[in-house]
């Protein structure tokens, strides 16, 4: 039962089928009851009529018997021999004839009465008791007209047995006697009644009203008949159309009762005794639904149950199958599968509509999801994957490589990170729309040159791009980086502007440089910034460029030794007046004479020194060394300005001006002999503190210069607020101004603006005479570059200057002369 309940709760089909079948059964039961009720009322209406009919049948049966008896009696009365015997009053013969004749017609009582109704002879022994009967019958016969139907005779009870009697006269031609014939009523009457009227007949007898009724004959089962007899039938007088209801052993019977005996001739003293005939019918039986109807009803019920069952199951199936499909589809949607169509044939009904609605919802959600994914994972400007997608892809690539770790050939993943040079500047000068276009073109270039199938180019944001080389090692990454650098060498032409794009590229590989995706990206970024700083193009990550790595500690120790053990060298690179060609200054640049690595260029340790803060020690060393040399050069008659580079950390050092001042005093050098070079980014790290330091330095008399101008993000308007004397145009513009008209434009406008603001302009990176001439024509003040002189050991500078002067014979040296005071 519980299992069924659970099944119905879970299955709609079972519920629908159960409901339909339940309704059907209810209808069947109602129909069945209606049939019963109507049958019952019909039977109750019919019953009295049927019982009355039965009663008439009984009477006519009795009349038939009476006719037969009468015929037999007439035959006897007409018999010649019998008449002779009656005439001669030969009693012996009479008795024997009566016996013979009675036997022949089946009568049990035969008697002869005289004309005066005295008994003459009889075959039975109790006929003396029948005097009144004979008198009545004779009277009846006398009243009867010849040819009229024979009366049914008379029924009387003789020693507890009912008899039917008839009497005919013996005429010669006057009545000379009477023949009485009696016939015991037996089972044949009951059998005939049943055959003719399909009713039960019961004959009851009693001697007097004081006695109970006795069942004499009955077509009913003995017990039922006895039960019927218990009813007080004495008062019951047969009346047309009446019916008595009697309950016997729980069964209802409709009964019609009739006295068969005439009270006056009952034969046994008329004390309420006599014979009672009951015609009866079982009401229950009459109202019972006939067997064949029952079978038919059952068959109809079963058939309709089967049809309903199949029909409702089919309907439920038709409804529920699409529901199941929709439920499965909803599950799929819930699990995030928006690609599989809802499916199934689409009907035009409500479920079809629902299905359509579902399908529309799926398509719409799928589209929205795609849109969201696009926003979340794609860069809208370039159409490249964005940082989030790139990070996922790197993670995935590492996971795949990790799985293959046992396989032959070292599995490896390489990431290249790339940041455009001077993009901010291009954006500022040529506009954001142009900047956007430029980024799109750069993206196209990267996609063209960089990538094998399966590799991924992404825009991480701003002017930063990244490339993932799945199963790529350092060597491959270097090759790709080189290809990209080569591709960037060709200037980009966009809307009649030609832009020379450079980029710093950082490379990091898994598992050599990092153990997970985020670390790998971080390392590639560190390498990229280092590459930009060193103008190295592409740079593979190594722990020395990363202040957070373990190797830096040993490098730090090495650098301390470098200062202590005098491994650092001061190099000087000349700065020349474009107007006169005279040597007007030099930039102090550091070199490291490493005991095992040889001469190490600054880009391999300056960034590290900046990160670790060791740069302050370095700066002090260079400044003092520069002061020493200035003193020496001064002694040789050379009056030049020495440029010294300052880093962010230096600017944040509040003591720096005092320290410098102390060294100036120590070496007896005027502050005006120095120009301090600061990059825009160094100032922008903490503008307020930087500005405070710069103000104090300026107040001490130091000249200040903005180094690498054009690569940072500061505007000239902002620089105007700084106590600056000089701008150094970044060498990337200068080196390409020959080939790139836009760069030439930038150089020109920078020079003009600087002059308008009262600043002098230095161009660095002059590599040939053509650029020199161009710069001179643009009224640039000074030039620095390989074309004139590379950085050289400081103690060779004086000689070099002599050689230069000999070659170029300066017109005059007013600036140098003025500085001597
Ligand atoms: P920087 O301050 O921009 O120095 C100029 C760099 O450009 C020098 O490289 C110089 O050798 C190079 N250079 C000069 N003319 C040309 C040319 O015509 N063509 C080319 N291709 N390059 C030219 P260097 O000496 O390797 O120094 C690189 C950077 O290292 C410097 O860039 C500076 O930022 C940093 N640096 C060097 N020495 C020091 C130092 O003593 N202190 C600090 N804080 N930084 C230093
Ligand atoms: Ca510099
Ligand atoms: Ca520079």
Short mmCIF file of C-alpha atoms in Angstrom, two decimals, residues 14-188:
data_model
loop_
_atom_site.label_atom_id
_atom_site.label_comp_id
_atom_site.label_asym_id
_atom_site.label_seq_id
_atom_site.Cartn_x
_atom_site.Cartn_y
_atom_site.Cartn_z
CA UNK A 14 -0.30 6.24 -12.43
CA UNK A 15 -2.34 9.03 -10.89
CA UNK A 16 -4.12 9.89 -14.11
CA UNK A 17 -4.89 6.24 -14.88
CA UNK A 18 -6.04 5.63 -11.30
CA UNK A 19 -8.30 8.70 -11.42
CA UNK A 20 -9.85 7.68 -14.73
CA UNK A 21 -10.42 4.11 -13.60
CA UNK A 22 -11.82 5.30 -10.28
CA UNK A 23 -14.28 7.59 -12.06
CA UNK A 24 -15.24 4.81 -14.42
CA UNK A 25 -15.85 2.41 -11.55
CA UNK A 26 -17.92 5.04 -9.77
CA UNK A 27 -20.06 5.48 -12.88
CA UNK A 28 -20.40 1.70 -13.16
CA UNK A 29 -21.43 1.36 -9.55
CA UNK A 30 -24.01 4.12 -9.94
CA UNK A 31 -25.31 2.42 -13.09
CA UNK A 32 -25.43 -0.91 -11.36
CA UNK A 33 -27.30 0.54 -8.40
CA UNK A 34 -29.77 2.28 -10.71
CA UNK A 35 -30.43 -1.00 -12.46
CA UNK A 36 -30.95 -2.70 -9.12
CA UNK A 37 -33.29 -0.01 -7.85
CA UNK A 38 -35.32 -0.01 -11.01
CA UNK A 39 -35.41 -3.78 -11.12
CA UNK A 40 -36.52 -3.86 -7.51
CA UNK A 41 -39.26 -1.29 -7.93
CA UNK A 42 -40.33 -2.98 -11.11
CA UNK A 43 -40.48 -6.31 -9.33
CA UNK A 44 -42.45 -4.82 -6.45
CA UNK A 45 -44.97 -3.36 -8.87
CA UNK A 46 -45.19 -6.54 -10.81
CA UNK A 47 -45.34 -8.92 -7.92
CA UNK A 48 -49.00 -8.67 -6.86
CA UNK A 49 -50.07 -9.08 -10.49
CA UNK A 50 -47.90 -12.13 -10.92
CA UNK A 51 -49.15 -13.64 -7.69
CA UNK A 52 -52.76 -13.03 -8.73
CA UNK A 53 -52.05 -14.61 -12.06
CA UNK A 54 -50.59 -17.58 -10.22
CA UNK A 55 -53.69 -17.73 -8.10
CA UNK A 56 -55.83 -17.85 -11.22
CA UNK A 57 -53.65 -20.55 -12.66
CA UNK A 58 -54.12 -22.51 -9.47
CA UNK A 59 -57.84 -22.12 -9.68
CA UNK A 60 -57.96 -23.14 -13.27
CA UNK A 61 -55.78 -26.15 -12.50
CA UNK A 62 -58.20 -27.15 -9.79
CA UNK A 63 -61.09 -26.60 -12.21
CA UNK A 64 -59.43 -28.83 -14.77
CA UNK A 65 -59.07 -31.59 -12.20
CA UNK A 66 -62.64 -31.12 -11.16
CA UNK A 67 -63.69 -31.46 -14.83
CA UNK A 68 -61.67 -34.64 -15.11
CA UNK A 69 -63.22 -36.03 -11.95
CA UNK A 70 -66.66 -34.98 -13.04
CA UNK A 71 -66.14 -36.72 -16.40
CA UNK A 72 -65.09 -39.88 -14.56
CA UNK A 73 -68.09 -39.66 -12.24
CA UNK A 74 -70.48 -39.12 -15.18
CA UNK A 75 -69.05 -42.14 -16.92
CA UNK A 76 -69.70 -44.20 -13.83
CA UNK A 77 -73.18 -42.80 -13.39
CA UNK A 78 -74.01 -43.67 -16.96
CA UNK A 79 -72.65 -47.22 -16.73
CA UNK A 80 -75.47 -49.71 -17.34
CA UNK A 81 -74.13 -52.38 -15.03
CA UNK A 82 -73.70 -49.87 -12.29
CA UNK A 83 -77.19 -48.53 -12.75
CA UNK A 84 -78.55 -52.10 -12.59
CA UNK A 85 -76.63 -52.68 -9.41
CA UNK A 86 -77.90 -49.42 -7.94
CA UNK A 87 -81.37 -50.35 -9.01
CA UNK A 88 -81.17 -53.75 -7.45
CA UNK A 89 -79.42 -52.28 -4.50
CA UNK A 90 -76.73 -54.90 -4.79
CA UNK A 91 -74.25 -53.39 -2.42
CA UNK A 92 -71.50 -55.86 -3.04
CA UNK A 93 -71.50 -55.21 -6.77
CA UNK A 94 -71.76 -51.49 -6.24
CA UNK A 95 -68.71 -51.43 -4.02
CA UNK A 96 -66.70 -53.50 -6.43
CA UNK A 97 -67.70 -51.27 -9.36
CA UNK A 98 -66.87 -48.18 -7.34
CA UNK A 99 -63.49 -49.62 -6.48
CA UNK A 100 -62.70 -50.61 -10.04
CA UNK A 101 -63.82 -47.33 -11.46
CA UNK A 102 -62.05 -45.28 -8.81
CA UNK A 103 -58.82 -47.10 -9.50
CA UNK A 104 -59.21 -46.49 -13.19
CA UNK A 105 -59.48 -42.73 -12.87
CA UNK A 106 -57.08 -42.44 -9.95
CA UNK A 107 -59.67 -41.41 -7.38
CA UNK A 108 -59.00 -42.46 -3.87
CA UNK A 109 -62.50 -41.92 -2.49
CA UNK A 110 -65.64 -43.07 -4.33
CA UNK A 111 -69.06 -43.20 -2.73
CA UNK A 112 -72.66 -43.74 -3.72
CA UNK A 113 -75.47 -41.74 -2.14
CA UNK A 114 -79.12 -42.31 -2.44
CA UNK A 115 -81.43 -39.71 -3.85
CA UNK A 116 -82.08 -38.62 -0.34
CA UNK A 117 -78.38 -38.27 0.12
CA UNK A 118 -78.02 -41.30 2.36
CA UNK A 119 -74.76 -43.10 1.97
CA UNK A 120 -75.29 -46.37 0.12
CA UNK A 121 -71.79 -47.57 -0.48
CA UNK A 122 -68.21 -46.36 -0.20
CA UNK A 123 -64.64 -47.41 -0.93
CA UNK A 124 -63.16 -45.38 1.85
CA UNK A 125 -63.74 -45.50 5.49
CA UNK A 126 -64.21 -41.88 6.56
CA UNK A 127 -66.93 -40.82 4.28
CA UNK A 128 -69.51 -40.62 7.03
CA UNK A 129 -67.77 -37.38 8.01
CA UNK A 130 -68.58 -35.90 4.66
CA UNK A 131 -72.31 -35.65 4.96
CA UNK A 132 -72.40 -31.86 4.86
CA UNK A 133 -70.05 -31.87 1.88
CA UNK A 134 -72.30 -34.24 -0.05
CA UNK A 135 -75.30 -32.11 0.74
CA UNK A 136 -73.59 -28.97 -0.46
CA UNK A 137 -72.29 -30.63 -3.64
CA UNK A 138 -75.75 -32.02 -4.40
CA UNK A 139 -77.18 -28.58 -3.89
CA UNK A 140 -74.60 -27.07 -6.19
CA UNK A 141 -75.27 -29.74 -8.84
CA UNK A 142 -79.00 -29.16 -8.53
CA UNK A 143 -78.56 -25.44 -9.13
CA UNK A 144 -76.46 -26.10 -12.10
CA UNK A 145 -77.97 -25.82 -15.51
CA UNK A 146 -77.12 -28.56 -17.95
CA UNK A 147 -74.23 -27.62 -20.23
CA UNK A 148 -72.83 -25.03 -17.81
CA UNK A 149 -69.14 -25.33 -16.87
CA UNK A 150 -68.50 -27.81 -14.16
CA UNK A 151 -67.74 -26.14 -10.82
CA UNK A 152 -64.37 -26.84 -9.31
CA UNK A 153 -66.02 -29.11 -6.84
CA UNK A 154 -65.17 -28.82 -3.25
CA UNK A 155 -61.95 -29.24 -1.35
CA UNK A 156 -62.08 -30.80 2.04
CA UNK A 157 -59.72 -32.04 4.63
CA UNK A 158 -60.00 -35.67 5.41
CA UNK A 159 -57.94 -36.96 8.27
CA UNK A 160 -55.39 -34.25 7.59
CA UNK A 161 -55.25 -34.86 3.83
CA UNK A 162 -56.79 -32.40 1.38
CA UNK A 163 -59.12 -33.89 -1.14
CA UNK A 164 -60.97 -32.52 -4.11
CA UNK A 165 -64.47 -33.79 -4.38
CA UNK A 166 -67.10 -33.76 -7.16
CA UNK A 167 -70.56 -35.27 -7.18
CA UNK A 168 -72.81 -36.17 -10.13
CA UNK A 169 -76.39 -37.40 -10.07
CA UNK A 170 -77.54 -40.82 -11.41
CA UNK A 171 -80.64 -40.11 -13.44
CA UNK A 172 -83.23 -42.70 -14.61
CA UNK A 173 -84.50 -40.20 -15.70
CA UNK A 174 -85.26 -38.88 -12.25
CA UNK A 175 -82.38 -38.73 -9.82
CA UNK A 176 -82.01 -42.07 -8.21
CA UNK A 177 -78.67 -41.45 -6.49
CA UNK A 178 -75.41 -39.57 -6.37
CA UNK A 179 -71.84 -40.57 -7.09
CA UNK A 180 -69.19 -38.75 -5.00
CA UNK A 181 -65.62 -38.98 -6.10
CA UNK A 182 -62.67 -37.63 -4.09
CA UNK A 183 -59.21 -37.16 -5.24
CA UNK A 184 -56.25 -36.48 -2.96
CA UNK A 185 -54.30 -33.38 -3.88
CA UNK A 186 -50.66 -34.34 -4.37
CA UNK A 187 -47.31 -33.15 -5.71
CA UNK A 188 -48.55 -33.12 -9.23
#
